[in-house]
PDB file of C-alpha atoms in Angstrom:
ATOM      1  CA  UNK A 907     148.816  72.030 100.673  1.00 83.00           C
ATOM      2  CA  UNK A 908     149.017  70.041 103.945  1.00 91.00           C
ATOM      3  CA  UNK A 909     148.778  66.515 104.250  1.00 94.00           C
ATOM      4  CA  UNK A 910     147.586  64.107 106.965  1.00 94.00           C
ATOM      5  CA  UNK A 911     147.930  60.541 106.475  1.00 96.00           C
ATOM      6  CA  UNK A 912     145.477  58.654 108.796  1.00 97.00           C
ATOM      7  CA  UNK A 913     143.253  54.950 108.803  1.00 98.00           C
ATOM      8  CA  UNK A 914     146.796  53.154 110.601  1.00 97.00           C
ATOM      9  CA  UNK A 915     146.373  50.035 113.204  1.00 97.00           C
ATOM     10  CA  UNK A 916     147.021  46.627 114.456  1.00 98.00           C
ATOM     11  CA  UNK A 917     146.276  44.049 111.777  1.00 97.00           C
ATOM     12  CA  UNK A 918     146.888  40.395 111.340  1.00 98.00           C
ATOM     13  CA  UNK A 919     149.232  39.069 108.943  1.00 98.00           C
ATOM     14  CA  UNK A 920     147.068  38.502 105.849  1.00 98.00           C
ATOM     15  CA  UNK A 921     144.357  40.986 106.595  1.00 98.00           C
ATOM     16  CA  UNK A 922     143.910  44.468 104.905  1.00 98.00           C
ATOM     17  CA  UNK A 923     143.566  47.916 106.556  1.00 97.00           C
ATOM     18  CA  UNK A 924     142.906  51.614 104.243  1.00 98.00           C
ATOM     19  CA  UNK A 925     144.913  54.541 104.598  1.00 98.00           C
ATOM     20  CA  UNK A 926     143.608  57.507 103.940  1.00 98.00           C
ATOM     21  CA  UNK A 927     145.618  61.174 103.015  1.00 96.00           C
ATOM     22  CA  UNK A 928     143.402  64.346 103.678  1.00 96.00           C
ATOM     23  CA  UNK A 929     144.604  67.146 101.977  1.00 93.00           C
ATOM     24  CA  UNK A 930     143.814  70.960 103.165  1.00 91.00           C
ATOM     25  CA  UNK A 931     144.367  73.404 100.275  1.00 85.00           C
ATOM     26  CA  UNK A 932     144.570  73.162  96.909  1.00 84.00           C
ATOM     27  CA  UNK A 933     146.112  70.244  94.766  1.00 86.00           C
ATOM     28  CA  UNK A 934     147.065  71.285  91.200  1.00 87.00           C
ATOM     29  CA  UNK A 935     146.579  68.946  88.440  1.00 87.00           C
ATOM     30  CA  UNK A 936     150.185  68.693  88.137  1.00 90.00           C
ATOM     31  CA  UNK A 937     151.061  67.377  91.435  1.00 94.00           C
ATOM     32  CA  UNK A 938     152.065  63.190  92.377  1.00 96.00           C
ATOM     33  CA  UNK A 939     151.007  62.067  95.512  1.00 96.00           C
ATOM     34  CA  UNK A 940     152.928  59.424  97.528  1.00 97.00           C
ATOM     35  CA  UNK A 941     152.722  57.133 100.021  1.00 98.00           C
ATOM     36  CA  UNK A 942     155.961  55.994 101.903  1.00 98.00           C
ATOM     37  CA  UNK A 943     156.961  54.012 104.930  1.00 98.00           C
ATOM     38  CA  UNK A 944     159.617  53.921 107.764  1.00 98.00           C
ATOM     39  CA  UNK A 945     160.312  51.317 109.954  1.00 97.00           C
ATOM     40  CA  UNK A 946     162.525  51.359 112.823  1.00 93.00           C
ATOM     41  CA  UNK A 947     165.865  51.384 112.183  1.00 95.00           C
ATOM     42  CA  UNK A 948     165.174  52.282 108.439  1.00 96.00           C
ATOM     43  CA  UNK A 949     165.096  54.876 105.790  1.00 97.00           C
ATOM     44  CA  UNK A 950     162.044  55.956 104.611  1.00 97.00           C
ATOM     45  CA  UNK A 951     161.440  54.297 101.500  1.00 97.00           C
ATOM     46  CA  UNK A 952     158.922  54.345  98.355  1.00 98.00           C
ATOM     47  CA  UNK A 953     155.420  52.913  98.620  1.00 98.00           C
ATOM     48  CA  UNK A 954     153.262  54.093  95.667  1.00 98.00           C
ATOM     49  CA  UNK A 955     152.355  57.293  94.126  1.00 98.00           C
ATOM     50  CA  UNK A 956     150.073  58.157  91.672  1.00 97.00           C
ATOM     51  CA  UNK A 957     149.546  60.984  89.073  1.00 96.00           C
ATOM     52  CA  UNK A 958     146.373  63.515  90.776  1.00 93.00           C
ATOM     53  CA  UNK A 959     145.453  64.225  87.265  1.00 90.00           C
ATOM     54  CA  UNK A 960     145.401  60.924  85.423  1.00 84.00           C
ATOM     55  CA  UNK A 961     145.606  57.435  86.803  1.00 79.00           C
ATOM     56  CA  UNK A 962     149.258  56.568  86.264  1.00 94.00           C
ATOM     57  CA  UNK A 963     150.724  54.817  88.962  1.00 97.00           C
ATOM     58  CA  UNK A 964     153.793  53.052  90.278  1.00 98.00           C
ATOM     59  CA  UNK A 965     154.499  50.700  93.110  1.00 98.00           C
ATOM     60  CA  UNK A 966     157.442  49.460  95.059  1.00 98.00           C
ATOM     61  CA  UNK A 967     158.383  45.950  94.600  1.00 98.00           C
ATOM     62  CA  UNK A 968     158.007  44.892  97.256  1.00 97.00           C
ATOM     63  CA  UNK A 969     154.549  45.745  97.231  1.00 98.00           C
ATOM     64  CA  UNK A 970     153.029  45.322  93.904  1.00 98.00           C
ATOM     65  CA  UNK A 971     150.164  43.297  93.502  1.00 97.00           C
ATOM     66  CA  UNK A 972     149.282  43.487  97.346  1.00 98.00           C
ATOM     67  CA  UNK A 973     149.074  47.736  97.908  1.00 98.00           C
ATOM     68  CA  UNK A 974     146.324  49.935  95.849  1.00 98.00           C
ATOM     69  CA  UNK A 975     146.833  53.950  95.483  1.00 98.00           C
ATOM     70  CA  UNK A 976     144.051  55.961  94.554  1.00 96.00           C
ATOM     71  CA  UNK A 977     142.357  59.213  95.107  1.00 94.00           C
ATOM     72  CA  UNK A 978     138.829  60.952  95.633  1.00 93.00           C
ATOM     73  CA  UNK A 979     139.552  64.367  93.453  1.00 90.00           C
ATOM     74  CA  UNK A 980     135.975  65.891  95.208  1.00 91.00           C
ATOM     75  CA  UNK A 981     137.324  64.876  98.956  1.00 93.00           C
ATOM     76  CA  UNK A 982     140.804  65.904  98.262  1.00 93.00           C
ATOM     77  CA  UNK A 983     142.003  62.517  99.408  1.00 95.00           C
ATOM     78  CA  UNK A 984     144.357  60.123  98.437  1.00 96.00           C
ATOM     79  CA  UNK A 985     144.003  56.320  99.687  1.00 97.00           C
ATOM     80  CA  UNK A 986     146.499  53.395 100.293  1.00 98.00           C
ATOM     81  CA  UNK A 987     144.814  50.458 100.300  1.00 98.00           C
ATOM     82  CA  UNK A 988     146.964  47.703 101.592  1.00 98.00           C
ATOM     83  CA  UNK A 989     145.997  43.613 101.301  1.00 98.00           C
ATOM     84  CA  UNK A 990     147.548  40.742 101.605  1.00 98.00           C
ATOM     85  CA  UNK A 991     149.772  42.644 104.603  1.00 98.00           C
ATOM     86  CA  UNK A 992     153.227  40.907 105.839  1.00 97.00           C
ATOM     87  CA  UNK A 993     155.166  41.580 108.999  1.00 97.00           C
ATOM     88  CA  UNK A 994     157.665  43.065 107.509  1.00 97.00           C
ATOM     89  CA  UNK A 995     154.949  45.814 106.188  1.00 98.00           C
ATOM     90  CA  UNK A 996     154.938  47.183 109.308  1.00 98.00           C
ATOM     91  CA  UNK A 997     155.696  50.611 110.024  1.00 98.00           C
ATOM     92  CA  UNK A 998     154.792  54.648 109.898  1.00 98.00           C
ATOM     93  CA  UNK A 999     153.284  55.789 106.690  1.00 98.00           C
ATOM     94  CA  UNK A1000     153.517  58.787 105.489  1.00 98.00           C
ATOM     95  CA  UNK A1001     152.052  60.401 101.845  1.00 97.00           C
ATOM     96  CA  UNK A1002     153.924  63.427 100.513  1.00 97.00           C
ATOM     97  CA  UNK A1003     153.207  65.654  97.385  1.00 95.00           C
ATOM     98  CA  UNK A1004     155.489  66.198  93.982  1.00 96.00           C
ATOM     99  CA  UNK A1005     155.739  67.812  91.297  1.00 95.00           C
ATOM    100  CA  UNK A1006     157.826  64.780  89.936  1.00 95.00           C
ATOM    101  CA  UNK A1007     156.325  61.401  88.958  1.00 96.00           C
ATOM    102  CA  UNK A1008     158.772  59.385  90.224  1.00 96.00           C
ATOM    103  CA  UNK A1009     159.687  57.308  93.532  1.00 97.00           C
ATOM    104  CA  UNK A1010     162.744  59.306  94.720  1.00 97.00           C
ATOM    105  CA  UNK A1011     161.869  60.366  98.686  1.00 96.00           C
ATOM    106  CA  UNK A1012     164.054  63.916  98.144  1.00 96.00           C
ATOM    107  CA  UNK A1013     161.566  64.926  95.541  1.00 97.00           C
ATOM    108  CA  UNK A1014     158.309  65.145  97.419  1.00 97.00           C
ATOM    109  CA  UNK A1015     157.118  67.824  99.943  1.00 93.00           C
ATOM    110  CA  UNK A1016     154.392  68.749 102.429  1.00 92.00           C
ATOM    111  CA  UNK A1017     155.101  65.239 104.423  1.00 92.00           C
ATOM    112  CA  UNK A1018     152.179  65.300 106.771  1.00 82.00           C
ATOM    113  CA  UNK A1019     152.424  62.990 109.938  1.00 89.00           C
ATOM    114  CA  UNK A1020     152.445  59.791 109.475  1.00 95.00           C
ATOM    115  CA  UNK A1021     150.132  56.710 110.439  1.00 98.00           C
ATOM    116  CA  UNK A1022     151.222  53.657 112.188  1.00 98.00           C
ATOM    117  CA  UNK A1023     150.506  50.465 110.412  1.00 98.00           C
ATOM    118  CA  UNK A1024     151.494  47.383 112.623  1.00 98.00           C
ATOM    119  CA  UNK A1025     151.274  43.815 111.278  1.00 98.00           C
ATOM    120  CA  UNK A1026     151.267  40.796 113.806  1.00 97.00           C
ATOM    121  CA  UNK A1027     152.349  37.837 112.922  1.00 92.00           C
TER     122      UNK A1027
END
């Protein structure tokens, strides 16, 4: 499956913007999507990810309560939908696939390119 994370922009602090990951091919039942960032400078860290199959999620820290994953089974996309957005959320974001339900970067796959998401102050 390939993935293509898209929906990035400029944004205020405080505002909310959607990201959206198209997938092209098939996505088992079994699979996790993810979403993770990387700012400059940084390692690419953890975001959210989601079970495709069944809605069991889990969040970063740093972002629960402000970021919502979900996913459109029939459209083959996955969303990020982030609120509340802070400086330092600013960065490229990326969603990946797994076969793992966990938050661990080395264990997803198919990283499509990622989305800038810039947050002014």
């Amino acid at each position: 499956v390939q993935l293509q994370a898209s929906g990035g922009g400029l944004v205020q602090a405080g505002g909310s913007l959607r990201l959206s990951c198209a997938a092209s091919g098939r996505i088992y039942s079994s699979y996790v999507m993810g979403w993770f960032r990387q700012a400059p400078g940084k390692e690419r860290e953890f975001v959210a990810a989601m079970r495709w199959s069944r809605p069991s999620t889990i969040y970063a820290d740093s972002v629960k309560g402000r970021f919502t994953i979900s996913r459109n089974s029939a459209q083959n996309t996955a969303y990020l939908q982030l609120t509340s957005v802070k400086p330092e959320d600013t960065a490229v974001y990326y969603c990946a696939a797994s076969t793992q339900f966990t938050t661990e970067t080395r264990e997803y796959f198919n990283w499509g390119q990622g989305t800038q998401v810039t947050v002014s102050s």
